[in-house]
């Protein structure tokens, strides 16, 4: 089976899909606007990588002339690689290239901002999204919530293909026996992830227990870092709040294991990989009731779902778990079971392979 994937070569999601499918014997062609970073695919056999010489920019900023040149490159890539099917990841940019290529069968995966943000910018972008979804023969989404959002632009059905995790990498490790109760998040420091709400919630919680040693750990980087650090300092959290910065993906499990509770108070979230990673690490998770988060965290079973932009309710959830060690333990155990059942990456890869096989079987009929 030969599959040509159109996607950002440097996205961790792309890397995992490409490497994972390749490990199952799929011959992969990867076309990316940008050149992949050194070492991402060097040890993989059966992967052919194509890329343009154009620096990737936000969709809409690439000139029409540049974009037409990209389409020609994609068509040349298709002629060279001779795929059995074409799979574009991200419904706006790569999805448009796939749609305009005219290749069949064409599979399109929606990722998040391409559905939640892109079509809301203007009428043209909404029409582009509708066009891309119409041209696709098969539509994939990582969550039911995101598929529901996309249904505003198409009446087609979606296959749900969860973006699971490696259960060998994210595994239960008992937290070190110290006196520091630690909560935290592993997110990009941007407005959509509600890190400011987390800081406010932690400040409320900490003020209720001034004699306890409590810690907030924020892993990730982004444009709001300085602003968030200032917020933490103004709330008197300079000693209790640690900004770790970016870490490599293989170091993420370590930080989950240092937490007593993982907290994701996003304003927008298509799926919730970080919440799943925490559950796999047997940690309870507090999430906001947006997007795919309530889908991956079962309220009062694997964690607690709180209203969006409500730091007081989030603080109450932190306090509830802080006071009940047995509840934290039980939620962590239930979270691990749920991830093993629904979000095991090995199973998710096999599900994707079955979808590919079904598509090609239908094509042959």
XYZ file of C-alpha atoms in Angstrom:
365
model
C 0.000 0.000 0.000
C 1.348 3.399 -1.022
C 0.001 6.426 0.837
C 0.969 10.019 0.072
C 0.507 12.264 3.110
C 0.260 16.049 2.791
C 1.139 17.552 6.162
C 3.595 19.627 8.166
C 6.670 17.400 8.373
C 7.784 18.952 11.672
C 4.517 18.492 13.544
C 4.804 15.811 16.232
C 1.395 14.539 15.088
C 2.660 14.093 11.524
C 5.852 12.441 12.731
C 3.901 9.904 14.758
C 1.414 9.056 12.004
C 4.132 8.725 9.362
C 6.505 6.668 11.490
C 3.694 4.553 12.927
C 2.096 3.665 9.597
C 5.511 2.992 8.124
C 6.197 0.520 10.952
C 3.068 -1.386 9.853
C 4.478 -1.835 6.372
C 2.800 1.086 4.608
C 5.004 2.763 2.005
C 4.740 6.447 2.852
C 5.340 9.520 0.757
C 5.323 12.745 2.789
C 4.860 16.121 1.099
C 5.393 19.179 3.273
C 5.582 22.895 2.588
C 8.597 23.105 4.877
C 11.671 20.891 5.001
C 11.687 18.434 7.927
C 14.136 19.034 10.732
C 17.234 16.874 10.685
C 16.830 13.416 12.170
C 13.032 13.198 12.290
C 12.766 10.453 9.684
C 16.371 9.403 9.047
C 15.985 5.947 10.604
C 12.788 5.079 8.696
C 12.901 2.868 5.642
C 10.194 3.126 3.019
C 9.507 6.831 3.508
C 10.054 9.286 0.655
C 9.974 12.951 1.623
C 9.096 15.859 -0.647
C 9.055 19.528 0.308
C 8.929 22.981 -1.223
C 11.497 25.727 -0.808
C 8.840 28.153 0.431
C 8.869 29.129 4.081
C 5.591 28.011 5.639
C 3.434 30.898 6.815
C -0.029 31.175 8.226
C -2.653 30.301 5.649
C -3.819 33.386 3.804
C -0.399 35.038 3.892
C 1.053 32.933 1.105
C 0.526 34.752 -2.163
C -1.706 33.231 -4.847
C 1.323 32.803 -7.076
C 3.203 30.910 -4.383
C 0.200 28.746 -3.682
C -0.241 27.839 -7.345
C 3.406 26.828 -7.446
C 2.804 24.577 -4.439
C -0.073 22.873 -6.239
C 2.180 22.134 -9.196
C 4.725 20.623 -6.819
C 2.059 18.421 -5.262
C 0.924 17.211 -8.688
C 4.530 16.395 -9.640
C 4.916 14.554 -6.349
C 1.802 12.481 -7.098
C 3.170 11.568 -10.530
C 6.513 10.573 -9.032
C 5.278 8.655 -5.980
C 2.235 7.015 -7.618
C 0.166 6.637 -4.429
C -2.800 4.339 -3.926
C -4.467 7.091 -1.909
C -3.849 10.694 -0.901
C -4.267 11.756 2.742
C -4.138 15.454 3.651
C -3.857 16.480 7.291
C -5.337 19.905 8.149
C -8.429 20.882 6.202
C -7.462 24.423 5.222
C -3.946 24.587 3.756
C -2.928 21.001 2.974
C -6.587 20.149 2.491
C -6.902 22.738 -0.273
C -3.834 21.384 -2.054
C -5.261 17.881 -1.849
C -8.660 19.005 -3.086
C -7.205 20.941 -6.029
C -4.897 18.080 -7.011
C -7.886 16.096 -8.258
C -6.410 12.813 -7.030
C -8.777 10.044 -5.918
C -9.286 8.581 -3.404
C -8.697 11.681 -1.306
C -8.760 11.390 2.500
C -8.912 14.531 4.647
C -8.194 14.777 8.386
C -9.359 17.814 10.350
C -7.066 18.907 13.182
C -8.686 21.722 15.131
C -8.043 25.347 14.242
C -8.800 24.511 10.602
C -12.395 23.918 11.718
C -12.769 26.049 14.857
C -10.894 29.183 13.729
C -10.137 29.257 9.995
C -13.714 29.431 8.602
C -14.715 32.102 11.104
C -12.169 34.597 9.768
C -14.172 35.510 6.665
C -16.697 34.193 4.144
C -13.992 33.173 1.663
C -12.250 30.917 4.174
C -15.570 29.304 5.116
C -16.195 28.570 1.438
C -12.713 27.118 1.048
C -13.329 24.761 3.965
C -16.676 23.665 2.502
C -15.010 23.061 -0.862
C -12.223 20.960 0.639
C -14.634 18.845 2.675
C -16.836 18.369 -0.398
C -13.904 17.191 -2.516
C -12.748 14.630 0.058
C -13.888 11.038 -0.390
C -13.383 10.239 3.284
C -13.301 12.577 6.293
C -11.472 11.850 9.543
C -11.597 13.578 12.936
C -9.791 12.870 16.195
C -12.908 13.570 18.258
C -16.695 13.527 18.035
C -16.775 17.129 19.241
C -14.633 18.315 16.343
C -16.645 16.281 13.845
C -19.778 17.974 15.172
C -18.193 21.401 14.643
C -17.196 20.443 11.099
C -20.756 19.325 10.356
C -21.575 23.043 10.009
C -19.741 22.881 6.680
C -20.622 19.409 5.372
C -23.289 16.747 5.724
C -20.795 13.925 5.262
C -20.019 11.429 8.003
C -16.652 11.342 9.771
C -14.530 8.412 10.833
C -13.300 9.042 14.381
C -9.553 8.376 14.557
C -8.308 9.249 18.061
C -4.771 10.518 18.334
C -3.708 8.088 21.019
C -0.486 7.765 22.936
C 2.305 5.258 23.444
C 1.381 3.394 26.626
C 4.965 2.206 26.946
C 6.112 5.821 27.169
C 3.285 7.164 29.330
C 2.988 4.760 32.221
C 2.125 4.912 35.924
C 5.085 5.825 38.099
C 4.420 6.599 41.779
C 5.062 10.230 42.618
C 8.076 10.749 44.841
C 7.158 10.852 48.500
C 7.622 14.518 49.242
C 5.520 17.099 51.020
C 4.905 19.261 47.970
C 1.454 18.949 46.442
C 1.959 19.725 42.752
C -0.510 20.605 40.027
C 0.332 21.683 36.523
C -0.174 21.658 32.804
C 1.793 20.889 29.658
C 0.550 23.310 27.034
C 1.646 26.011 24.624
C 1.425 29.394 26.328
C -1.230 30.887 24.079
C -4.650 32.389 24.772
C -6.613 29.353 23.581
C -5.178 27.158 26.341
C -6.367 29.280 29.272
C -3.134 29.265 31.266
C -4.198 32.558 32.866
C -7.286 30.798 34.233
C -5.090 28.075 35.704
C -2.877 30.627 37.456
C -5.938 32.391 38.877
C -7.425 29.087 40.050
C -4.185 28.030 41.717
C -3.910 31.396 43.479
C -7.440 31.007 44.876
C -6.661 27.473 46.035
C -3.306 28.392 47.556
C -4.777 31.302 49.513
C -7.087 28.838 51.249
C -4.104 26.828 52.495
C -1.375 29.359 53.336
C 0.498 26.910 55.572
C 0.710 24.135 52.976
C 3.584 23.695 50.540
C 1.895 23.859 47.146
C 3.364 24.120 43.666
C 2.181 24.968 40.153
C 4.291 23.683 37.244
C 3.720 25.066 33.741
C 5.538 23.214 30.955
C 5.620 24.870 27.543
C 6.468 28.126 25.834
C 4.624 30.706 23.776
C 3.884 34.346 23.118
C 2.163 34.860 26.504
C 5.053 33.650 28.657
C 6.155 37.064 29.979
C 2.552 38.138 30.549
C 1.770 34.936 32.461
C 4.922 35.224 34.568
C 3.906 38.767 35.461
C 0.430 37.544 36.407
C 1.886 34.862 38.677
C 4.196 37.374 40.362
C 1.377 39.870 40.934
C -0.666 37.113 42.594
C 2.202 36.334 44.953
C 3.107 33.052 43.275
C 6.708 33.796 42.319
C 8.021 31.055 44.621
C 5.181 28.596 44.030
C 4.868 28.769 40.237
C 7.545 27.267 37.990
C 7.717 27.981 34.257
C 9.718 25.103 32.794
C 9.674 26.119 29.133
C 9.635 23.746 26.189
C 10.745 20.157 26.667
C 11.354 17.397 24.148
C 8.467 14.999 23.666
C 10.311 12.079 25.253
C 10.659 14.161 28.445
C 6.919 14.890 28.721
C 6.140 11.658 30.655
C 8.580 12.705 33.391
C 6.683 15.935 34.013
C 3.316 14.184 34.117
C 4.765 11.868 36.742
C 5.754 14.831 38.927
C 2.152 16.033 39.150
C -0.577 15.130 41.604
C -3.167 16.635 39.234
C -2.971 17.640 35.569
C -5.119 20.661 34.676
C -6.267 21.738 31.193
C -8.522 24.798 31.286
C -8.512 25.458 27.545
C -10.776 27.973 25.844
C -10.633 25.834 22.706
C -9.487 22.224 22.369
C -10.116 19.885 19.457
C -9.073 16.714 21.266
C -6.994 16.766 24.455
C -3.797 14.753 24.048
C -2.243 16.184 27.218
C -5.236 15.032 29.265
C -4.878 11.522 27.843
C -1.159 11.507 28.622
C -1.951 12.397 32.230
C -4.605 9.686 32.497
C -2.170 7.137 31.076
C 0.274 8.244 33.776
C -2.501 7.457 36.288
C -3.073 11.071 37.263
C -6.518 12.668 37.702
C -7.306 15.480 35.287
C -9.280 18.706 35.696
C -10.512 20.088 32.369
C -12.798 22.815 31.043
C -16.015 21.816 29.307
C -14.905 22.770 25.793
C -14.281 20.847 22.587
C -12.970 17.324 22.975
C -11.914 17.631 26.630
C -15.176 16.311 28.162
C -14.922 13.486 25.635
C -11.539 12.256 26.858
C -12.122 12.962 30.574
C -15.164 11.340 32.187
C -16.516 13.710 34.814
C -16.167 12.384 38.376
C -14.672 9.136 37.046
C -11.275 9.941 35.507
C -11.260 13.599 36.525
C -13.418 16.665 36.992
C -14.978 18.812 34.259
C -15.455 22.490 35.181
C -17.058 25.431 33.349
C -14.883 27.373 30.932
C -13.262 30.541 32.286
C -14.363 29.852 35.865
C -11.208 29.808 38.037
C -13.282 29.624 41.223
C -14.844 26.313 40.171
C -11.453 25.077 39.029
C -10.003 25.977 42.445
C -12.808 24.027 44.116
C -11.971 20.999 41.971
C -8.295 21.254 42.926
C -9.273 21.494 46.592
C -11.572 18.474 46.351
C -8.779 16.293 44.992
C -6.194 17.801 47.344
C -8.259 16.730 50.343
C -9.002 13.227 49.076
C -5.963 11.127 48.230
C -8.062 7.996 47.683
C -10.194 9.830 45.110
C -7.080 10.984 43.254
C -5.829 7.408 43.207
C -9.155 5.988 42.011
C -9.527 8.576 39.238
C -5.981 7.886 38.115
C -6.657 4.149 37.938
C -9.902 4.662 36.011
C -8.114 7.048 33.658
C -5.463 4.474 32.839
C -8.123 1.845 32.095
C -9.958 4.237 29.801
C -6.824 5.157 27.865
C -5.889 1.493 27.452
C -9.342 0.850 26.005
C -9.755 3.873 23.718
C -6.473 5.700 23.177
C -3.772 3.050 22.813
C -1.648 4.364 19.941
C -0.911 0.879 18.608
C -4.657 0.199 18.305
C -5.277 3.627 16.778
C -2.666 2.923 14.089
C -4.330 -0.388 13.244
C -7.684 1.391 13.008
C -6.208 3.880 10.529
C -4.744 1.022 8.500
C -8.175 -0.663 8.410
C -9.702 2.580 7.121
C -7.103 2.729 4.351
C -7.774 -0.910 3.457
C -11.530 -0.308 3.332
C -11.066 2.724 1.093
C -8.949 0.746 -1.362
C -11.356 -2.205 -1.277
C -14.257 0.125 -2.096
C -12.217 1.674 -4.900
C -11.563 -1.757 -6.414
C -15.264 -2.659 -6.541
